[in-house]
Each structure stands twice: as C-alpha cells, then as structure tokens.
Coordinates of C-alpha atoms in Angstrom, one line a residue:
M1 CA 0.0 0.0 0.0
E2 CA 1.4 3.4 -1.0
N3 CA 0.5 6.7 0.6
L4 CA 0.9 9.9 -1.4
K5 CA 0.8 13.1 0.7
G6 CA 0.0 16.5 -0.5
G7 CA -0.2 19.4 2.1
S8 CA -2.3 18.1 5.0
R9 CA -4.1 15.5 2.9
G10 CA -3.1 12.2 1.5
T11 CA -4.1 9.8 -1.3
I12 CA -4.0 6.0 -0.8
Y13 CA -3.3 3.7 -3.7
R14 CA -4.8 0.2 -3.1
R15 CA -4.4 -2.9 -5.1
S16 CA -7.7 -4.4 -6.1
L17 CA -8.5 -7.9 -5.0
V18 CA -10.2 -8.6 -8.4
S19 CA -7.6 -7.4 -10.9
D20 CA -3.9 -6.4 -10.9
R21 CA -4.9 -3.0 -12.0
L22 CA -4.1 -0.2 -9.5
H23 CA -6.8 2.1 -8.4
Y24 CA -6.6 4.9 -6.0
E25 CA -9.1 6.8 -4.1
A26 CA -9.1 10.0 -2.1
F27 CA -8.9 9.0 1.5
W28 CA -8.5 12.3 3.2
G29 CA -10.9 14.9 1.8
S30 CA -13.2 17.6 2.8
R31 CA -15.8 16.5 5.3
T32 CA -18.4 18.9 4.1
K33 CA -21.6 17.6 2.6
A34 CA -20.9 19.2 -0.8
A35 CA -17.5 17.9 -1.1
T36 CA -18.3 14.4 0.0
A37 CA -21.5 13.9 -2.0
R38 CA -21.2 11.2 -4.6
P39 CA -22.8 11.5 -8.0
S40 CA -26.4 10.4 -7.7
C41 CA -27.1 9.3 -11.3
P42 CA -25.3 7.7 -14.2
K43 CA -25.0 10.9 -16.2
R44 CA -23.5 12.9 -13.4
R45 CA -21.2 9.9 -12.6
K46 CA -20.1 9.9 -16.2
R47 CA -19.4 13.6 -16.3
A48 CA -17.5 13.4 -13.0
T49 CA -15.5 10.5 -14.4
S50 CA -14.6 12.2 -17.6
A51 CA -13.4 15.2 -15.7
T52 CA -10.9 13.2 -13.8
T53 CA -7.5 12.6 -15.2
P54 CA -6.8 8.8 -15.4
P55 CA -3.8 7.3 -13.9
S56 CA -0.8 6.5 -16.0
A57 CA -0.2 3.0 -17.3
G58 CA 2.5 2.3 -14.8
G59 CA 0.1 2.8 -11.9
R60 CA 1.6 6.2 -10.9
P61 CA -0.3 9.4 -11.0
P62 CA 0.4 11.5 -14.1
E63 CA 2.7 14.5 -13.9
G64 CA -0.2 16.9 -13.6
V65 CA -1.5 15.3 -10.4
K66 CA 1.3 15.9 -8.0
D67 CA -0.4 18.0 -5.3
A68 CA -3.4 17.0 -3.2
P69 CA -6.7 18.4 -4.3
S70 CA -7.9 21.6 -2.7
P71 CA -9.9 21.4 0.5
N72 CA -13.1 22.3 -1.3
S73 CA -12.9 19.6 -3.9
R74 CA -12.5 15.9 -4.1
R75 CA -10.9 13.7 -6.6
V76 CA -13.4 11.2 -7.9
L77 CA -12.2 7.8 -9.1
R78 CA -12.8 6.6 -12.5
S79 CA -15.7 4.2 -12.2
K80 CA -15.1 0.5 -12.7
P81 CA -17.2 -1.6 -14.9
K82 CA -20.5 -2.5 -13.3
S83 CA -19.7 -6.2 -13.1
R84 CA -16.6 -5.5 -11.1
V85 CA -18.4 -3.1 -8.8
W86 CA -21.1 -5.6 -8.1
L87 CA -18.4 -8.3 -7.6
F88 CA -16.7 -6.1 -5.1
L89 CA -19.9 -5.4 -3.2
F90 CA -20.8 -9.1 -3.3
L91 CA -17.4 -10.1 -1.8
A92 CA -17.6 -7.4 0.8
L93 CA -21.0 -8.5 1.8
G94 CA -19.9 -12.2 2.0
L95 CA -16.9 -11.2 4.1
A96 CA -19.2 -9.3 6.5
V97 CA -21.6 -12.2 6.8
S98 CA -18.8 -14.7 7.4
C99 CA -17.4 -12.6 10.3
R100 CA -20.8 -12.2 11.9
T101 CA -21.5 -14.6 14.9
I102 CA -24.8 -15.9 15.9
P103 CA -25.8 -14.6 19.3
P104 CA -26.5 -17.3 22.0
E105 CA -30.2 -16.6 22.0
T106 CA -30.6 -17.1 18.3
P107 CA -32.1 -20.6 17.7
V108 CA -30.2 -23.0 15.5
P109 CA -32.0 -23.4 12.1
E110 CA -34.2 -26.5 12.0
T111 CA -32.2 -27.8 9.0
F112 CA -29.2 -28.3 11.3
M113 CA -31.2 -30.5 13.7
P114 CA -31.2 -34.2 13.2
E115 CA -34.4 -35.7 11.7
T116 CA -34.5 -38.4 14.4
P117 CA -33.9 -37.3 18.0
V118 CA -31.0 -39.2 19.7
P119 CA -32.3 -41.3 22.6
E120 CA -31.0 -40.5 26.1
T121 CA -28.3 -42.9 27.3
P122 CA -29.2 -44.2 30.8
V123 CA -26.6 -43.7 33.5
P124 CA -25.0 -47.1 34.4
E125 CA -25.6 -48.3 37.9
L126 CA -22.6 -48.7 40.2
P127 CA -21.6 -52.3 40.7
V128 CA -22.6 -53.8 44.0
P129 CA -19.6 -54.9 46.1
E130 CA -19.0 -58.6 46.3
A131 CA -19.1 -58.5 50.1
P132 CA -22.0 -56.2 50.9
V133 CA -22.9 -55.4 54.5
S134 CA -25.2 -58.1 55.7
E135 CA -28.8 -57.0 56.1
T136 CA -29.7 -60.1 58.0
P137 CA -29.7 -59.2 61.7
V138 CA -27.4 -61.3 63.8
P139 CA -29.4 -63.4 66.2
E140 CA -29.1 -62.3 69.8
L141 CA -28.1 -64.8 72.5
P142 CA -29.3 -64.9 76.1
P143 CA -27.2 -62.9 78.6
P144 CA -23.9 -64.5 79.5
E145 CA -25.1 -65.3 83.0
D146 CA -27.7 -67.6 81.6
E147 CA -25.0 -69.6 79.7
V148 CA -23.2 -70.7 82.9
T149 CA -24.6 -74.2 83.3
T150 CA -21.7 -76.1 85.1
P151 CA -21.3 -75.5 88.8
G152 CA -18.1 -73.5 89.4
Q153 CA -17.9 -72.4 85.7
T154 CA -17.6 -68.6 85.2
V155 CA -18.7 -66.4 82.3
E156 CA -15.1 -66.1 81.3
D157 CA -14.8 -69.9 81.1
T158 CA -17.9 -70.0 78.9
L159 CA -16.7 -67.3 76.6
G160 CA -13.3 -69.0 76.3
E161 CA -14.8 -72.3 75.4
R162 CA -17.0 -70.8 72.7
A163 CA -14.1 -68.8 71.4
F164 CA -11.9 -72.0 71.2
A165 CA -14.7 -73.9 69.4
I166 CA -15.0 -71.1 66.8
A167 CA -11.3 -70.8 66.3
A168 CA -10.9 -74.6 65.8
S169 CA -13.7 -74.5 63.2
L170 CA -11.9 -71.9 61.0
N171 CA -9.8 -73.0 58.1
D172 CA -6.1 -72.2 58.0
S173 CA -6.4 -69.0 56.1
E174 CA -9.1 -67.6 58.4
L175 CA -7.2 -68.8 61.4
A176 CA -4.1 -66.9 60.3
G177 CA -6.1 -63.8 59.5
Q178 CA -7.6 -63.6 63.1
V179 CA -4.1 -62.9 64.6
I180 CA -3.3 -59.9 62.3
M181 CA -4.2 -56.3 62.8
T182 CA -3.6 -54.2 59.7
A183 CA -4.2 -50.8 58.3
V184 CA -6.1 -49.8 55.1
D185 CA -5.9 -47.2 52.4
G186 CA -9.0 -45.1 51.9
K187 CA -11.0 -42.2 53.3
G188 CA -14.8 -42.5 53.2
R189 CA -14.4 -45.7 51.2
L190 CA -11.8 -48.4 50.7
Y191 CA -9.3 -48.3 47.8
D192 CA -9.6 -51.3 45.6
A193 CA -6.2 -52.7 46.7
S194 CA -7.3 -52.6 50.4
R195 CA -10.7 -54.1 49.6
N196 CA -8.9 -57.0 47.9
R197 CA -6.5 -57.5 50.8
L198 CA -9.3 -57.6 53.3
R199 CA -11.3 -60.0 51.2
A200 CA -8.2 -62.3 50.9
V201 CA -6.9 -62.2 54.5
K202 CA -10.0 -61.3 56.6
P203 CA -7.8 -59.9 59.4
G204 CA -9.0 -60.1 63.0
A205 CA -8.6 -56.3 63.5
V206 CA -8.1 -53.1 61.4
L207 CA -6.3 -50.0 62.8
L208 CA -7.2 -46.6 61.3
F209 CA -4.9 -43.6 61.2
K210 CA -5.3 -39.9 60.5
P211 CA -5.4 -40.2 56.7
N212 CA -8.5 -42.5 57.1
V213 CA -10.4 -40.5 59.8
D214 CA -9.5 -36.9 59.3
G215 CA -12.8 -36.0 57.7
P216 CA -16.6 -35.9 58.2
K217 CA -18.1 -38.4 60.6
S218 CA -20.3 -39.8 57.8
G219 CA -17.2 -40.8 55.9
I220 CA -15.7 -42.6 58.9
I221 CA -19.0 -44.5 59.5
A222 CA -19.1 -45.5 55.8
L223 CA -15.5 -46.6 55.8
N224 CA -15.9 -48.7 59.0
A225 CA -19.0 -50.3 57.6
E226 CA -17.2 -51.3 54.4
I227 CA -14.2 -52.7 56.4
A228 CA -16.6 -54.8 58.5
A229 CA -18.3 -56.1 55.3
Y230 CA -15.0 -57.2 53.6
A231 CA -13.1 -58.5 56.7
S232 CA -15.9 -60.4 58.5
V233 CA -15.6 -64.2 58.6
P234 CA -18.8 -66.1 57.8
L235 CA -19.6 -68.8 60.4
D236 CA -21.6 -71.9 59.9
S237 CA -24.0 -71.7 62.9
G238 CA -26.4 -74.3 61.5
E239 CA -29.1 -71.6 61.0
D240 CA -28.8 -68.3 59.2
P241 CA -25.2 -67.4 58.4
V242 CA -23.7 -65.1 60.9
L243 CA -20.4 -63.1 60.7
L244 CA -17.4 -62.8 62.9
P245 CA -16.5 -59.1 62.4
P246 CA -13.1 -57.5 62.8
L247 CA -12.2 -55.3 65.7
I248 CA -11.9 -51.8 64.4
A249 CA -9.3 -49.9 66.3
V250 CA -7.8 -46.4 66.7
D251 CA -5.1 -44.8 68.9
H252 CA -7.2 -42.4 70.9
E253 CA -5.1 -41.4 73.9
G254 CA -5.7 -37.7 73.8
G255 CA -3.2 -34.8 73.7
L256 CA -0.4 -35.6 71.3
V257 CA -2.1 -38.7 69.9
H258 CA -5.3 -37.7 68.2
R259 CA -6.1 -39.1 64.8
F260 CA -9.4 -37.5 64.1
G261 CA -10.3 -34.1 62.5
S262 CA -12.0 -31.2 64.2
G263 CA -15.4 -33.0 64.1
V264 CA -14.4 -35.4 66.9
E265 CA -13.6 -34.3 70.4
H266 CA -9.9 -33.9 71.2
L267 CA -9.3 -35.5 74.6
P268 CA -6.9 -33.7 77.0
A269 CA -3.4 -34.9 77.3
P270 CA -3.1 -37.6 80.0
L271 CA -0.5 -35.6 81.9
S272 CA -2.9 -32.6 82.2
Y273 CA -5.0 -34.6 84.6
R274 CA -2.1 -34.6 87.0
D275 CA -2.7 -30.8 87.4
I276 CA -6.2 -31.6 88.6
Y277 CA -4.9 -34.2 90.9
L278 CA -2.4 -31.8 92.5
R279 CA -4.8 -29.0 92.7
D280 CA -8.2 -30.6 93.5
G281 CA -7.3 -34.1 94.7
K282 CA -7.3 -37.6 93.2
D283 CA -11.1 -38.1 93.2
A284 CA -11.7 -35.0 91.2
A285 CA -9.0 -36.0 88.7
L286 CA -10.3 -39.6 88.4
Q287 CA -13.9 -38.3 87.9
A288 CA -12.7 -36.0 85.1
I289 CA -10.8 -38.9 83.4
E290 CA -13.8 -41.3 83.5
E291 CA -16.3 -38.7 82.3
D292 CA -14.1 -37.6 79.4
A293 CA -13.4 -41.2 78.5
F294 CA -17.1 -42.0 78.6
R295 CA -18.1 -39.0 76.5
S296 CA -15.4 -39.7 74.0
G297 CA -16.1 -43.4 74.0
N298 CA -19.7 -42.8 73.0
E299 CA -18.5 -40.6 70.2
I300 CA -16.1 -43.0 68.6
A301 CA -18.3 -46.0 69.3
A302 CA -21.0 -44.3 67.2
L303 CA -18.4 -44.1 64.4
G304 CA -18.0 -47.8 64.4
F305 CA -14.9 -48.3 66.6
T306 CA -14.7 -51.1 69.1
L307 CA -11.1 -51.0 70.2
N308 CA -8.9 -48.2 71.6
L309 CA -5.1 -48.7 71.8
A310 CA -4.9 -46.7 75.0
P311 CA -4.1 -45.8 77.8
V312 CA -0.4 -45.6 78.4
V313 CA 0.3 -47.2 81.8
E314 CA 4.0 -46.4 82.1
I315 CA 5.2 -44.1 84.9
L316 CA 7.1 -41.0 83.9
D317 CA 10.7 -40.9 85.0
D318 CA 14.1 -39.7 83.7
T319 CA 14.5 -42.8 81.6
N320 CA 11.4 -42.3 79.4
K321 CA 10.0 -38.8 79.8
Q322 CA 11.7 -37.5 76.6
F323 CA 9.9 -40.2 74.6
L324 CA 6.5 -40.3 76.4
S325 CA 6.2 -36.7 77.2
S326 CA 2.5 -35.9 78.0
R327 CA 1.2 -39.3 77.0
A328 CA 1.6 -40.7 80.5
Y329 CA -0.5 -39.8 83.5
G330 CA 2.4 -38.7 85.7
F331 CA 5.2 -39.6 88.1
E332 CA 3.1 -41.0 90.9
R333 CA 2.5 -44.7 90.7
D334 CA -0.8 -44.8 92.6
F335 CA -2.3 -42.0 90.5
V336 CA -1.1 -43.5 87.2
V337 CA -2.7 -46.9 88.1
D338 CA -6.0 -45.3 89.2
A339 CA -6.1 -42.9 86.2
A340 CA -5.6 -45.7 83.7
A341 CA -8.3 -47.8 85.4
A342 CA -10.7 -44.8 85.3
F343 CA -10.0 -44.3 81.6
I344 CA -10.7 -48.0 80.8
E345 CA -13.9 -48.0 82.8
G346 CA -15.2 -44.9 81.0
M347 CA -14.5 -46.5 77.6
R348 CA -15.9 -49.9 78.6
R349 CA -19.3 -48.3 79.6
T350 CA -19.6 -47.3 75.9
G351 CA -18.7 -50.7 74.4
V352 CA -15.1 -49.7 73.5
L353 CA -12.4 -52.1 74.6
C354 CA -9.0 -50.8 75.7
V355 CA -5.4 -51.9 75.3
I356 CA -2.8 -50.9 78.0
K357 CA 0.7 -50.2 76.7
H358 CA 3.7 -50.4 76.4
F359 CA 4.9 -53.3 78.6
P360 CA 7.3 -53.3 80.3
G361 CA 8.3 -49.7 79.3
N362 CA 10.6 -47.8 77.1
S363 CA 13.7 -45.7 77.3
N364 CA 14.2 -42.2 76.0
L365 CA 14.9 -43.7 72.6
D366 CA 11.9 -43.7 70.2
P367 CA 11.3 -47.3 69.1
H368 CA 9.9 -46.0 65.8
E369 CA 13.5 -45.1 64.9
N370 CA 15.8 -46.8 67.4
L371 CA 16.1 -49.9 69.6
P372 CA 15.5 -49.1 73.2
V373 CA 17.3 -51.1 75.9
L374 CA 16.4 -51.4 79.6
S375 CA 19.5 -52.3 81.7
L376 CA 17.7 -52.7 85.1
S377 CA 18.0 -55.2 87.8
I378 CA 15.3 -57.8 88.3
K379 CA 14.0 -56.0 91.4
V380 CA 13.8 -52.7 89.7
L381 CA 12.2 -54.3 86.6
E382 CA 9.5 -55.8 88.8
D383 CA 8.8 -52.4 90.4
Y384 CA 9.0 -50.8 87.0
S385 CA 6.3 -53.1 85.5
A386 CA 4.1 -53.3 88.7
P387 CA 1.6 -50.7 87.4
F388 CA 0.6 -53.1 84.6
A389 CA -0.2 -55.8 87.1
E390 CA -2.3 -53.5 89.2
V391 CA -4.2 -52.1 86.2
I392 CA -4.9 -55.7 85.1
E393 CA -6.3 -56.5 88.5
K394 CA -8.4 -53.3 88.8
A395 CA -9.7 -52.7 85.3
E396 CA -9.4 -56.0 83.4
P397 CA -8.3 -54.5 80.1
S398 CA -9.0 -56.5 76.9
G399 CA -5.4 -56.2 75.6
L400 CA -1.8 -55.5 76.5
M401 CA 0.8 -54.2 74.1
V402 CA 4.4 -55.4 74.4
S403 CA 7.1 -52.9 73.3
H404 CA 10.1 -53.8 71.1
V405 CA 12.5 -52.9 74.0
I406 CA 15.3 -55.3 74.9
V407 CA 15.3 -56.1 78.6
K408 CA 18.7 -57.4 79.3
E409 CA 17.9 -59.2 82.6
W410 CA 14.9 -61.0 81.0
D411 CA 16.1 -61.7 77.4
A412 CA 19.3 -60.0 76.2
E413 CA 19.0 -61.4 72.7
R414 CA 15.4 -60.7 71.6
N415 CA 13.0 -57.9 71.6
A416 CA 10.4 -58.2 74.3
S417 CA 7.7 -58.5 71.6
L418 CA 9.5 -61.6 70.2
S419 CA 10.6 -63.2 73.4
P420 CA 8.9 -66.3 74.9
T421 CA 10.5 -65.4 78.2
V422 CA 8.9 -62.0 78.4
I423 CA 5.5 -63.0 77.0
Q424 CA 5.1 -66.4 78.8
N425 CA 7.0 -65.9 82.0
Q426 CA 6.4 -62.2 82.7
I427 CA 3.0 -61.5 81.2
R428 CA 1.1 -64.7 81.3
E429 CA 2.5 -66.1 84.6
R430 CA 3.8 -63.2 86.7
L431 CA 1.1 -60.7 85.7
G432 CA -1.6 -63.3 85.3
F433 CA -2.9 -61.7 82.0
S434 CA -5.1 -64.0 80.0
R435 CA -6.5 -61.8 77.3
I436 CA -5.0 -60.5 74.0
I437 CA -1.3 -59.8 73.9
F438 CA -0.5 -57.4 71.0
T439 CA 3.0 -56.6 69.6
D440 CA 3.8 -53.1 68.8
D441 CA 4.0 -52.2 65.1
L442 CA 6.4 -54.6 63.3
A443 CA 7.4 -51.9 60.9
M444 CA 9.2 -49.9 63.6
G445 CA 13.0 -49.4 63.5
A446 CA 13.4 -51.2 66.8
V447 CA 12.8 -54.6 65.0
A448 CA 14.4 -53.6 61.7
S449 CA 17.1 -56.2 62.1
V450 CA 14.4 -59.0 61.7
K451 CA 12.6 -59.6 58.5
T452 CA 8.9 -58.5 59.0
E453 CA 7.5 -61.9 58.0
D454 CA 9.9 -63.7 60.3
A455 CA 9.1 -61.3 63.2
A456 CA 5.4 -62.0 62.8
V457 CA 5.9 -65.8 63.0
S458 CA 8.3 -65.5 65.9
A459 CA 5.9 -63.2 67.8
I460 CA 2.9 -65.6 67.5
A461 CA 5.1 -68.6 68.3
A462 CA 6.5 -66.8 71.4
G463 CA 3.0 -66.4 72.8
A464 CA 1.7 -63.1 71.3
D465 CA -1.9 -63.2 70.0
M466 CA -2.0 -60.4 67.5
I467 CA 0.7 -58.6 65.5
I468 CA 0.4 -55.2 63.7
A469 CA 1.2 -55.3 60.0
W470 CA 1.1 -52.5 57.4
P471 CA -0.9 -53.0 54.2
S472 CA 2.2 -53.4 52.1
T473 CA 3.3 -56.5 54.1
L474 CA -0.1 -57.9 54.9
L475 CA -0.2 -60.6 52.2
D476 CA 3.4 -61.6 52.8
I477 CA 2.8 -61.9 56.6
H478 CA -0.3 -63.9 56.1
A479 CA 1.5 -66.3 53.7
A480 CA 4.4 -66.6 56.1
L481 CA 2.0 -67.7 58.9
L482 CA 0.4 -70.3 56.6
A483 CA 3.8 -71.6 55.6
A484 CA 4.9 -71.9 59.2
L485 CA 1.7 -73.6 60.0
K486 CA 2.4 -76.2 57.3
T487 CA 6.0 -76.8 58.3
G488 CA 5.1 -77.0 62.0
S489 CA 7.3 -74.1 63.1
L490 CA 4.1 -72.5 64.2
P491 CA 2.0 -75.3 65.8
R492 CA -1.7 -75.2 65.0
P493 CA -2.7 -75.4 68.7
R494 CA -0.7 -72.2 69.4
L495 CA -2.4 -70.4 66.5
I496 CA -5.9 -71.6 67.6
E497 CA -5.1 -70.3 71.2
A498 CA -4.0 -66.9 69.8
A499 CA -7.1 -66.7 67.6
A500 CA -9.3 -67.8 70.5
H501 CA -8.0 -65.0 72.7
V502 CA -9.0 -62.5 70.0
I503 CA -12.4 -64.1 69.4
T504 CA -13.1 -64.1 73.2
E505 CA -13.0 -60.3 73.2
K506 CA -15.3 -60.2 70.2
L507 CA -17.8 -62.4 72.0
R508 CA -17.5 -60.2 75.1
L509 CA -18.1 -57.1 73.0
Q510 CA -20.9 -58.4 70.8
G511 CA -22.6 -61.1 72.8
S512 CA -24.3 -62.2 69.6
V513 CA -22.0 -64.7 67.8
P514 CA -23.3 -68.3 68.3
S515 CA -21.1 -71.3 68.7
P516 CA -20.5 -73.3 65.5
E517 CA -22.4 -76.5 65.0
P518 CA -20.5 -79.6 66.2

C-alpha cells in the first residue's frame, strides 16, 4: 500500500482484489456535505468520471497530479465496470456475513437439527460390592449369666470355650487372619487394593490412622461399615449365616495422639489430669478422666470403633520422659494406676475395649527409629512393671501391648515382643494376664534387624496373640503364617489359642456370635 501526501491530505493507492490494475481513491478529503457527496445518477457519474485525469499505465499518478486536491474539492475515481463493482460489493457482503457470529439466544435453524432425536443414554448403575454389608440381623443370644450351666464355671470360662470352638472351626487362612491387625488405604471408602486384601486375608482387626479418619463423621462411618463387610468371617451356625466381624481400632489417647479431625472431640493430654490431681485431689481427677473417656467413647463407638489402643500405663521418669512426654499420667505410681483404670472403665461403659501399653516400658529412645534397651536389675524391673499388674487386676483391660524394647535381665538377645521369656514368664505367669497380647508395630525401627514376616511368625510362636502389619506387608505376613503352620514351626494349637483370645473379646463385645455347630 502506497500513501501519497499533499499538504495536509493524502491519497491512498490500493491494489484491487479482483484485478492487478491499480486504483486509488481519495482517503483524506473535505468533510463537508458538498465535497463528499457522490454522483447520484449515471450521467453525473459519467461527467465526473470524464473530468478526472486517469492514472498512467504504470500505476503512478500523471505528472499533472502531484499535489493534493484543494480542501473544497475531491478527486473522484474513474468508475469501474458494473460487473466488477457488483463483484466487489458481493465479496464485501460475503466477508461481513462470514465474520458475523450468531448470538446465543438465536435458535439453531431446523435444517441443522437431526431428523430423528438421539435417545438418552441411561446412567449405568454402580456395581454392587462382592461383600455387601449383611442386612440379616445377627441373632441375639441370652445374657452371659444364663450360659453358665456347670457349677463353678464362670462367664469367662464359657466365653473362652465358645471362642476356642469357633477358632478350631476356622480354616487355616481364616485362622491366620484372626491374629493380624492391619491398616487400610482409603477415606470415606476403601481403595480397591485394600478391599482385595481384606477379602483375601479377613484380618482379625483393622487399625485406622489420621489419613483414614481426618474428615466428616459420615465418611468414617461408611469406611468402617465397608471394612466390616469385607473383613468379617462367615460362620456356619447351622441356622442363618452369621459373621465374625473384625475389631476396628484407633489410637485415641488424647493430647499428642489424636487421629481425628476437628469434628471429633480432642481429649486432653493424659498428663494434664495430674494438674487436677495436684490442685483438687485424686477423686476430682479420676472423675474427670472417666467422664471424658465415657463421653469420647460414646462418640467413637457411634463411628464404628470397638477397640482403643490406650491408655499408656508407664510411669514417667528420667528414663522415658523424653519419649513419652505428656502421653503418660504422671510420676506418681498410685495415681497412674487409678487414672488408667478410670479411663478403661469410661470406655468400657460405651462398648469400646482398651489396650494398655507399652509393657514393660521404654527408654528415652523412640522405638519408631531406634532400639530401646532397659538395663535394670530384676528387682527394679518388677517395680517398673508393677503398674501393669495393678491395672490388670483393677480394670481388666482387653489387651496389653508389648514394646520392642530389649530387657537385658529377661532376654538379652530378643525384643520383648518376640521373646517367649517375656511373654510367657512375665506377662502370662507373673502378671496373670489371659487376654489379647499385642505386639507393637512390626514396621518400627526397633525390629528392623528382623525380616517382617519372620518377626510375625516369631511373635505368635512366642505367645503373642495379634501382630500389627502394614498393608504393604499384609499378604506376605499372612502367607508366612500359613507356611509356618504347614511346616510345623508354628504349631496349630498355638495359632488356635491366639485366635481364641481375639475371638473371646469379640464375643464379650458383641454377645451375639453363636457357637459353630459340632
């Protein structure tokens, strides 16, 4: 495009889109009506055209047209043939139409609509899980007192006999599953991998952590219901099928150990009750502990939890206060024992079982990362572990957790959780504890020197009743237990005994699982 200037005006020469011939038109001109008026008829257009000097053949203006026209006049272009004018107008009109967009409210022409309407595709229904929650109500049994038929036989004996009968009726895979507590992946619902693991192993207990329960209560309830559906073991009772459900557990100590989100009450730190004890007396502190445990127990029981891995029964001293911090109830032995018993009683009133921990104690080293060692004399060790014996007698907790500490005077070679000497001699015999013995988490650094599968077999063979396994090792641990059962390194009577201890607490909790048919 070439611009020729003359004075304060200019003339633009523009190449036509239709032909190669150059035409120019006056772009800047007078804005007055007289100067800008176009010829209104063919004759006037013809006279105006004839009065205009045509351009030279080379496309340049002739020599006489060098300056711009005067302000009161306007150069008029030589008219093009009518066909080309109409072609130009037609192209301009087509360009304008092609650039125009249809506003949203303009309906689409009917010619663009399909002649036959497309039928609506129905939304596919979600598949029903293979192990849905049973809608058949579990038949209720008479109260335990009515079951005592033999003179001198206690309710505990009756529960134990029924539990042993159920354990003996399980196949090897189900039996091995009952002695495993595992975790799951999922929040609000199980991930497919966890669902498949639960279906394959049917573990005796499932422990939930913050990623599972840090959300709305409705999601926690749904997750626990799905866990129960996939992990329950069907029993042949001779009537309608009934299920042996898993224990669903959580660490709910209070203070530093709180897994839930803001929607679930955060219990005070255990050590904070010592302040009430010192200020207002023991009775006031114990009442506060039991009331808080009862209120919180009701809340977590409504979410589907049946087992609480609490309270800590260790006494604070210089050897463990760096690790335990505010998780223990204090430095005074009597108060620690009574406080733990009050917590257990408050939870039990809501139907939540408790596990005391960590026998016989820990050092200042964190067992999650290191191997704690207790180098104490026999006499000191007995005093050190005495609170466990007293809580067992006062509160009858459903479980006791053994730490991974090495106690040199008891067994200098093995972790307490893997030692027959500690589990059988100290817990079963000296403490007289007959319920579930749990190991601490087998993924901790304190037992890193032992392969996880071997540690699981060793713990059950040593007398533990339930081990804690992470999802990534669940299938391997289950397979290792079955292999040990087949080779005899884990005797079947020992596995039945361990499973029976777990099932006894389920019977105590539910009171609705009938004995299998003989």
